[in-house]
mmCIF file of C-alpha atoms in Angstrom:
data_model
loop_
_atom_site.group_PDB
_atom_site.id
_atom_site.type_symbol
_atom_site.label_atom_id
_atom_site.label_comp_id
_atom_site.label_asym_id
_atom_site.label_seq_id
_atom_site.Cartn_x
_atom_site.Cartn_y
_atom_site.Cartn_z
ATOM 1 C CA MET A 1 93.137 124.743 130.885
ATOM 2 C CA ASP A 2 94.345 125.535 134.224
ATOM 3 C CA ALA A 3 91.784 123.553 135.869
ATOM 4 C CA THR A 4 90.593 120.083 135.341
ATOM 5 C CA ARG A 5 86.732 119.072 136.691
ATOM 6 C CA LEU A 6 87.109 115.736 138.491
ATOM 7 C CA MET A 7 83.967 113.412 139.449
ATOM 8 C CA GLN A 8 84.255 113.083 143.117
ATOM 9 C CA ASN A 9 83.020 115.596 145.417
ATOM 10 C CA ASP A 10 81.744 113.613 148.014
ATOM 11 C CA PHE A 11 83.336 110.879 150.188
ATOM 12 C CA ASP A 12 83.391 107.389 149.422
ATOM 13 C CA PRO A 13 82.000 104.922 152.047
ATOM 14 C CA LEU A 14 84.589 103.003 154.459
ATOM 15 C CA GLY A 15 82.196 100.119 154.700
ATOM 16 C CA PRO A 16 78.545 100.810 156.405
ATOM 17 C CA ARG A 17 78.026 103.808 158.001
ATOM 18 C CA LEU A 18 77.057 103.810 161.594
ATOM 19 C CA ARG A 19 74.120 105.747 162.770
ATOM 20 C CA SER A 20 72.514 105.776 166.213
ATOM 21 C CA ILE A 21 68.623 106.582 167.152
ATOM 22 C CA ARG A 22 66.627 106.558 170.262
ATOM 23 C CA VAL A 23 63.833 104.069 169.693
ATOM 24 C CA ALA A 24 60.463 103.797 171.060
ATOM 25 C CA SER A 25 62.232 101.676 174.270
ATOM 26 C CA GLY A 26 63.957 104.572 175.337
ATOM 27 C CA ARG A 27 67.015 102.521 174.173
ATOM 28 C CA THR A 28 69.685 103.863 172.122
ATOM 29 C CA ALA A 29 70.132 101.777 168.859
ATOM 30 C CA ASN A 30 73.249 101.349 166.682
ATOM 31 C CA TYR A 31 72.270 100.609 163.100
ATOM 32 C CA ILE A 32 73.047 101.082 159.390
ATOM 33 C CA ASP A 33 71.006 102.231 156.505
ATOM 34 C CA GLU A 34 72.464 101.393 153.419
ATOM 35 C CA GLY A 35 70.410 102.463 149.749
ATOM 36 C CA GLN A 36 67.896 104.819 148.737
ATOM 37 C CA PRO A 37 64.638 105.362 150.767
ATOM 38 C CA ASP A 38 62.124 103.899 147.706
ATOM 39 C CA TRP A 39 64.263 101.121 147.532
ATOM 40 C CA THR A 40 62.999 97.654 148.898
ATOM 41 C CA PRO A 41 63.749 97.705 152.081
ATOM 42 C CA LEU A 42 65.955 94.348 153.609
ATOM 43 C CA VAL A 43 66.401 93.958 157.332
ATOM 44 C CA PHE A 44 69.825 92.232 157.775
ATOM 45 C CA LEU A 45 70.668 89.974 160.451
ATOM 46 C CA GLY A 46 74.140 88.376 160.801
ATOM 47 C CA GLY A 47 75.749 85.476 161.925
ATOM 48 C CA ALA A 48 76.266 84.811 165.909
ATOM 49 C CA GLY A 49 78.896 87.415 167.340
ATOM 50 C CA THR A 50 78.749 89.497 164.127
ATOM 51 C CA THR A 51 78.261 93.571 164.894
ATOM 52 C CA VAL A 52 76.278 95.794 162.771
ATOM 53 C CA ARG A 53 78.975 96.154 159.899
ATOM 54 C CA ALA A 54 79.259 92.714 159.745
ATOM 55 C CA PHE A 55 77.220 93.445 156.694
ATOM 56 C CA GLY A 56 80.016 95.109 154.888
ATOM 57 C CA LEU A 57 81.595 91.887 154.245
ATOM 58 C CA LEU A 58 78.771 90.971 151.478
ATOM 59 C CA GLU A 59 79.499 94.359 149.933
ATOM 60 C CA PHE A 60 81.604 92.517 147.435
ATOM 61 C CA ALA A 61 78.327 92.510 145.621
ATOM 62 C CA ARG A 62 77.503 96.230 146.366
ATOM 63 C CA THR A 63 77.255 97.195 142.550
ATOM 64 C CA LEU A 64 74.504 94.594 141.992
ATOM 65 C CA ARG A 65 72.448 95.402 145.342
ATOM 66 C CA GLU A 66 72.506 98.925 143.859
ATOM 67 C CA GLU A 67 71.221 97.356 140.446
ATOM 68 C CA LEU A 68 68.577 95.589 141.797
ATOM 69 C CA ARG A 69 67.589 98.307 144.168
ATOM 70 C CA VAL A 70 67.853 96.742 147.386
ATOM 71 C CA ARG A 71 68.098 98.848 150.700
ATOM 72 C CA VAL A 72 69.946 97.329 153.849
ATOM 73 C CA ILE A 73 68.678 98.110 157.163
ATOM 74 C CA SER A 74 70.421 96.538 160.092
ATOM 75 C CA VAL A 75 70.600 97.223 164.122
ATOM 76 C CA GLU A 76 73.027 95.961 166.422
ATOM 77 C CA ARG A 77 72.441 93.394 168.584
ATOM 78 C CA ASN A 78 72.553 93.060 172.560
ATOM 79 C CA GLY A 79 76.437 93.663 173.601
ATOM 80 C CA LEU A 80 77.735 93.305 170.679
ATOM 81 C CA GLY A 81 80.146 95.844 168.750
ATOM 82 C CA GLY A 82 80.064 99.212 170.238
ATOM 83 C CA THR A 83 76.228 98.172 171.565
ATOM 84 C CA ALA A 84 76.638 98.186 175.566
ATOM 85 C CA PHE A 85 75.218 95.141 177.266
ATOM 86 C CA ASP A 86 71.598 95.103 178.723
ATOM 87 C CA PRO A 87 70.394 91.979 180.601
ATOM 88 C CA ALA A 88 66.758 92.954 179.988
ATOM 89 C CA VAL A 89 67.141 93.132 176.340
ATOM 90 C CA GLY A 90 66.407 89.475 174.766
ATOM 91 C CA PHE A 91 64.920 88.160 171.620
ATOM 92 C CA GLY A 92 61.525 90.066 172.026
ATOM 93 C CA GLU A 93 63.401 93.809 173.340
ATOM 94 C CA TYR A 94 65.361 93.340 170.445
ATOM 95 C CA ALA A 95 62.768 92.429 167.535
ATOM 96 C CA ASP A 96 60.880 95.725 169.132
ATOM 97 C CA ASP A 97 63.547 98.069 168.751
ATOM 98 C CA VAL A 98 64.316 96.552 165.326
ATOM 99 C CA TRP A 99 60.604 97.637 164.594
ATOM 100 C CA SER A 100 60.934 100.912 165.792
ATOM 101 C CA VAL A 101 64.078 101.747 163.851
ATOM 102 C CA LEU A 102 62.069 101.232 160.891
ATOM 103 C CA ASP A 103 59.201 103.130 161.848
ATOM 104 C CA SER A 104 61.697 105.956 162.648
ATOM 105 C CA LEU A 105 62.577 105.341 158.846
ATOM 106 C CA GLY A 106 59.063 105.366 157.546
ATOM 107 C CA ILE A 107 59.338 101.573 156.635
ATOM 108 C CA ARG A 108 56.249 99.822 156.678
ATOM 109 C CA GLU A 109 56.816 96.578 155.015
ATOM 110 C CA ALA A 110 60.281 94.728 154.660
ATOM 111 C CA SER A 111 62.036 91.526 153.709
ATOM 112 C CA ILE A 112 64.420 89.895 156.313
ATOM 113 C CA ILE A 113 67.074 87.972 155.920
ATOM 114 C CA ALA A 114 69.221 86.027 158.489
ATOM 115 C CA ILE A 115 72.561 84.007 158.066
ATOM 116 C CA SER A 116 73.734 81.317 160.524
ATOM 117 C CA GLY A 117 73.094 82.687 164.132
ATOM 118 C CA GLY A 118 70.966 85.140 162.851
ATOM 119 C CA GLY A 119 67.956 82.619 162.564
ATOM 120 C CA PRO A 120 66.221 82.615 166.173
ATOM 121 C CA TYR A 121 66.481 86.592 165.851
ATOM 122 C CA ALA A 122 64.472 86.641 162.600
ATOM 123 C CA ALA A 123 62.125 84.175 164.002
ATOM 124 C CA ARG A 124 60.969 86.560 166.726
ATOM 125 C CA LEU A 125 61.425 89.702 164.629
ATOM 126 C CA ALA A 126 58.865 87.978 161.959
ATOM 127 C CA ALA A 127 56.761 86.718 164.823
ATOM 128 C CA ALA A 128 56.261 90.355 166.164
ATOM 129 C CA GLN A 129 54.946 92.034 163.466
ATOM 130 C CA PRO A 130 53.960 89.221 160.910
ATOM 131 C CA GLY A 131 51.705 91.640 158.662
ATOM 132 C CA ARG A 132 54.919 93.622 157.841
ATOM 133 C CA VAL A 133 57.011 90.770 156.377
ATOM 134 C CA ARG A 134 57.578 91.037 152.845
ATOM 135 C CA SER A 135 59.494 88.232 152.638
ATOM 136 C CA LEU A 136 61.834 85.767 154.915
ATOM 137 C CA HIS A 137 65.507 84.473 153.563
ATOM 138 C CA LEU A 138 66.988 82.279 155.895
ATOM 139 C CA ALA A 139 70.789 81.281 154.568
ATOM 140 C CA CYS A 140 72.213 78.405 156.485
ATOM 141 C CA ALA A 141 70.226 80.203 159.510
ATOM 142 C CA PHE A 142 70.220 78.189 163.082
ATOM 143 C CA SER A 143 66.756 77.323 164.239
ATOM 144 C CA ASP A 144 66.411 76.093 167.401
ATOM 145 C CA THR A 145 67.588 72.813 169.664
ATOM 146 C CA LEU A 146 64.461 71.015 168.569
ATOM 147 C CA ALA A 147 66.183 70.660 165.458
ATOM 148 C CA GLY A 148 68.393 67.805 167.152
ATOM 149 C CA THR A 149 71.946 69.859 166.527
ATOM 150 C CA SER A 150 73.063 72.561 168.411
ATOM 151 C CA PRO A 151 77.161 73.866 167.755
ATOM 152 C CA SER A 152 79.154 73.875 170.596
ATOM 153 C CA PHE A 153 80.867 76.733 171.362
ATOM 154 C CA ASP A 154 83.642 77.823 174.524
ATOM 155 C CA ILE A 155 83.079 81.814 174.941
ATOM 156 C CA GLY A 156 86.741 81.892 176.371
ATOM 157 C CA GLU A 157 88.109 80.487 173.189
ATOM 158 C CA ILE A 158 86.202 82.843 170.914
ATOM 159 C CA VAL A 159 87.427 85.852 173.133
ATOM 160 C CA ALA A 160 90.764 84.856 173.370
ATOM 161 C CA ASN A 161 91.301 84.575 169.628
ATOM 162 C CA PRO A 162 88.282 86.004 167.797
ATOM 163 C CA VAL A 163 89.804 85.909 164.507
ATOM 164 C CA ALA A 164 89.654 81.913 164.611
ATOM 165 C CA TRP A 165 85.747 82.538 164.877
ATOM 166 C CA TRP A 166 85.910 83.878 161.527
ATOM 167 C CA THR A 167 88.278 81.368 159.890
ATOM 168 C CA PHE A 168 86.793 79.316 156.532
ATOM 169 C CA PRO A 169 88.079 76.326 155.261
ATOM 170 C CA PRO A 170 90.933 76.442 152.733
ATOM 171 C CA ASN A 171 88.341 75.087 150.137
ATOM 172 C CA SER A 172 86.023 78.221 151.057
ATOM 173 C CA SER A 173 84.498 79.715 148.354
ATOM 174 C CA VAL A 174 85.041 83.315 150.607
ATOM 175 C CA HIS A 175 88.989 83.265 149.600
ATOM 176 C CA ARG A 176 87.799 83.872 146.134
ATOM 177 C CA ILE A 177 86.679 87.532 147.342
ATOM 178 C CA PRO A 178 89.288 90.128 147.232
ATOM 179 C CA GLY A 179 90.064 91.310 151.048
ATOM 180 C CA PHE A 180 87.436 89.207 152.541
ATOM 181 C CA ALA A 181 90.058 87.488 155.003
ATOM 182 C CA ASP A 182 91.599 90.892 156.044
ATOM 183 C CA SER A 183 87.724 92.332 156.237
ATOM 184 C CA ALA A 184 86.788 89.373 158.408
ATOM 185 C CA ILE A 185 89.609 90.132 160.591
ATOM 186 C CA GLU A 186 88.802 93.435 161.382
ATOM 187 C CA GLU A 187 84.830 92.266 162.107
ATOM 188 C CA ALA A 188 85.839 89.487 164.665
ATOM 189 C CA LEU A 189 88.603 92.180 166.467
ATOM 190 C CA ARG A 190 85.398 94.682 166.102
ATOM 191 C CA GLY A 191 82.433 92.210 167.826
ATOM 192 C CA SER A 192 85.029 91.078 170.585
ATOM 193 C CA PHE A 193 86.637 94.586 171.625
ATOM 194 C CA ALA A 194 85.208 97.458 170.460
ATOM 195 C CA ARG A 195 83.892 98.882 173.698
ATOM 196 C CA GLY A 196 87.794 97.888 175.193
ATOM 197 C CA ARG A 197 89.521 94.520 175.454
ATOM 198 C CA ASP A 198 88.385 93.703 178.916
ATOM 199 C CA THR A 199 84.607 94.320 178.259
ATOM 200 C CA PRO A 200 83.168 90.936 179.323
ATOM 201 C CA PRO A 201 81.372 88.850 176.388
ATOM 202 C CA ASP A 202 78.328 88.884 178.131
ATOM 203 C CA GLY A 203 76.242 89.866 174.437
ATOM 204 C CA LEU A 204 78.155 86.833 173.223
ATOM 205 C CA ARG A 205 76.774 84.624 175.918
ATOM 206 C CA GLN A 206 73.804 85.779 176.104
ATOM 207 C CA ALA A 207 73.425 85.351 172.130
ATOM 208 C CA PHE A 208 74.506 81.353 172.890
ATOM 209 C CA GLU A 209 72.478 80.905 175.529
ATOM 210 C CA LEU A 210 68.965 82.442 174.435
ATOM 211 C CA SER A 211 69.496 80.270 171.081
ATOM 212 C CA ARG A 212 70.477 77.265 173.002
ATOM 213 C CA ASN A 213 67.077 77.516 175.594
ATOM 214 C CA THR A 214 64.342 79.143 173.235
ATOM 215 C CA PRO A 215 62.490 77.071 170.745
ATOM 216 C CA LEU A 216 61.119 78.777 167.831
ATOM 217 C CA PRO A 217 57.911 81.006 168.687
ATOM 218 C CA GLU A 218 54.596 80.672 166.855
ATOM 219 C CA LEU A 219 55.604 81.210 163.145
ATOM 220 C CA SER A 220 52.040 80.501 161.254
ATOM 221 C CA ALA A 221 50.867 83.800 161.390
ATOM 222 C CA VAL A 222 54.188 84.360 159.251
ATOM 223 C CA VAL A 223 52.308 84.073 155.779
ATOM 224 C CA ALA A 224 54.925 85.964 153.670
ATOM 225 C CA PRO A 225 56.870 84.128 150.976
ATOM 226 C CA SER A 226 59.769 82.298 152.502
ATOM 227 C CA PHE A 227 63.263 81.306 150.974
ATOM 228 C CA LEU A 228 65.865 78.591 152.272
ATOM 229 C CA TYR A 229 69.247 78.565 151.363
ATOM 230 C CA TRP A 230 71.278 75.485 152.493
ATOM 231 C CA GLY A 231 74.427 73.617 151.634
ATOM 232 C CA THR A 232 74.296 69.988 151.494
ATOM 233 C CA ALA A 233 78.204 69.726 153.235
ATOM 234 C CA ASP A 234 77.077 72.237 155.919
ATOM 235 C CA SER A 235 78.131 70.707 159.285
ATOM 236 C CA LEU A 236 77.814 73.480 161.247
ATOM 237 C CA VAL A 237 74.197 74.224 160.544
ATOM 238 C CA PRO A 238 72.978 71.216 159.003
ATOM 239 C CA ALA A 239 69.790 70.239 157.115
ATOM 240 C CA GLU A 240 68.296 69.686 160.249
ATOM 241 C CA HIS A 241 67.713 73.114 160.798
ATOM 242 C CA ARG A 242 66.505 73.734 157.170
ATOM 243 C CA LEU A 243 63.608 70.946 157.897
ATOM 244 C CA ARG A 244 62.594 72.700 161.127
ATOM 245 C CA TRP A 245 62.235 75.612 159.675
ATOM 246 C CA GLY A 246 60.358 74.272 156.985
ATOM 247 C CA SER A 247 57.845 72.426 159.344
ATOM 248 C CA GLN A 248 57.275 75.857 160.968
ATOM 249 C CA LEU A 249 57.182 78.307 158.145
ATOM 250 C CA PRO A 250 53.702 77.807 156.276
ATOM 251 C CA ASN A 251 54.636 79.620 153.044
ATOM 252 C CA VAL A 252 58.118 78.323 151.685
ATOM 253 C CA VAL A 253 57.950 78.967 147.959
ATOM 254 C CA LEU A 254 61.346 77.982 147.317
ATOM 255 C CA GLU A 255 64.369 75.912 148.925
ATOM 256 C CA ARG A 256 67.615 76.731 147.285
ATOM 257 C CA ILE A 257 70.044 73.227 148.188
ATOM 258 C CA TYR A 258 73.601 73.913 146.448
ATOM 259 C CA SER A 259 75.047 70.144 146.385
ATOM 260 C CA GLY A 260 78.385 69.884 148.226
ATOM 261 C CA GLU A 261 78.690 73.294 149.408
ATOM 262 C CA GLY A 262 79.190 74.132 153.565
ATOM 263 C CA HIS A 263 78.491 77.096 155.632
ATOM 264 C CA ASP A 264 79.316 79.902 153.481
ATOM 265 C CA VAL A 265 76.129 79.633 151.048
ATOM 266 C CA GLN A 266 75.171 83.068 152.259
ATOM 267 C CA TYR A 267 78.434 84.772 150.633
ATOM 268 C CA ARG A 268 78.359 82.473 147.473
ATOM 269 C CA HIS A 269 75.008 83.050 146.845
ATOM 270 C CA TRP A 270 74.474 86.374 148.068
ATOM 271 C CA ASP A 271 73.904 87.003 144.309
ATOM 272 C CA GLN A 272 71.025 84.776 144.383
ATOM 273 C CA ILE A 273 69.342 86.166 147.569
ATOM 274 C CA LEU A 274 69.438 89.672 146.704
ATOM 275 C CA ALA A 275 67.440 88.627 143.380
ATOM 276 C CA ASP A 276 65.111 86.819 145.229
ATOM 277 C CA VAL A 277 64.716 89.796 147.491
ATOM 278 C CA ALA A 278 64.253 91.789 144.424
ATOM 279 C CA PHE A 279 61.747 89.449 142.511
ATOM 280 C CA LEU A 280 60.415 87.104 144.949
ATOM 281 C CA GLY A 281 61.878 83.906 143.033
ATOM 282 C CA GLY A 282 60.774 85.172 139.901
ATOM 283 C CA ARG A 283 64.460 86.141 138.725
ATOM 284 C CA GLU A 284 67.952 83.974 138.652
ATOM 285 C CA ILE A 285 71.359 85.316 138.782
ATOM 286 C CA VAL A 286 73.482 82.985 136.403
ATOM 287 C CA SER A 287 77.003 83.833 134.436
ATOM 288 C CA THR A 288 78.270 83.253 130.978
ATOM 289 C CA GLY A 289 80.763 84.203 128.804
ATOM 290 C CA GLY A 290 82.278 86.619 131.415
ATOM 291 C CA GLU A 291 78.590 88.124 131.561
ATOM 292 C CA THR A 292 76.101 88.278 134.713
ATOM 293 C CA LEU A 293 72.808 87.859 133.538
ATOM 294 C CA LEU A 294 68.999 88.290 135.539
ATOM 295 C CA ALA A 295 67.101 85.464 133.881
ATOM 296 C CA THR A 296 63.905 83.891 134.310
ATOM 297 C CA PRO A 297 63.458 80.934 136.003
ATOM 298 C CA GLN A 298 63.295 78.582 132.792
ATOM 299 C CA ARG A 299 65.649 80.723 130.794
ATOM 300 C CA ALA A 300 68.406 80.177 133.771
ATOM 301 C CA VAL A 301 67.593 76.549 132.941
ATOM 302 C CA GLU A 302 68.360 76.624 129.503
ATOM 303 C CA LEU A 303 71.475 78.716 130.145
ATOM 304 C CA ARG A 304 73.054 76.267 132.782
ATOM 305 C CA SER A 305 72.491 73.491 130.330
ATOM 306 C CA ALA A 306 74.637 75.640 127.879
ATOM 307 C CA GLY A 307 77.595 75.766 130.484
ATOM 308 C CA ALA A 308 76.286 79.060 132.539
ATOM 309 C CA ILE A 309 77.103 78.709 136.222
ATOM 310 C CA ASP A 310 75.126 79.782 138.970
ATOM 311 C CA GLY A 311 75.761 83.840 140.125
ATOM 312 C CA MET A 312 77.720 86.462 138.993
ATOM 313 C CA ALA A 313 80.612 86.467 136.270
ATOM 314 C CA ALA A 314 83.072 87.094 139.080
ATOM 315 C CA TRP A 315 82.745 83.736 140.353
ATOM 316 C CA ALA A 316 83.734 82.060 137.080
ATOM 317 C CA ALA A 317 86.818 84.309 137.304
ATOM 318 C CA GLY A 318 88.081 83.936 140.886
#
């Protein structure tokens, strides 16, 4: 045979593909859209200072996400990454732009996931169009200063060394993900320098100021099921924020609390978050004998009692 047919005809993705669109406000929104049109849509809101491509740090479970048929849309926030800073764009304007992107994609209803500093943005997004929220998922997500705790950051220090902003403690589960540390460095540099080394950190400064000075909006109309994910050892966004969310959201159906875990729950349990998006709490991810299993909650309890662990089999091997 003179030629052998190979499987690859298209380019493989180098992380999430950045797209741009003019939204109803007249602004240009940078966004990603990962998945198929008929999959469950999930709006992703990353932590403080992250760009739209930060979602790539969670694609260590891309195969699982695609098995569960979860489509992820994320819209870059004001002044971060490749999005120019506009002082007129706050929480409300950003939420309007996100819903406008979803309108352009033909998405009527979507789930929302926020991690860490993405919490306040998720709150405004849900409050703006509560009837379009399929479910709300908050993983160690900052609420507001009324929770009683608010981390203090020096903008100058972050910009001078953005890589340090992404440094996790040595015992963090993220170190078990191949390539995570290097990918985090890339995200740190994109977040601070995507539009040039001398671009002022206005987006990051505004994000901190808005979170520090703006209480949560009225959330009583957000009747979609809400899910909370927290580590008991999270010192950056401690349990007070979980309690604050719980006091404001009318339909918290599950609180998944992970004993001894810190501010990396969104990575260690991203697999379970995906399952909750797909099945609204009706399935759990556990692994045993090198196999990843999607089980009913009752069966998951039985498997854990026999030695199974939470999450994909990769966590046992890592």
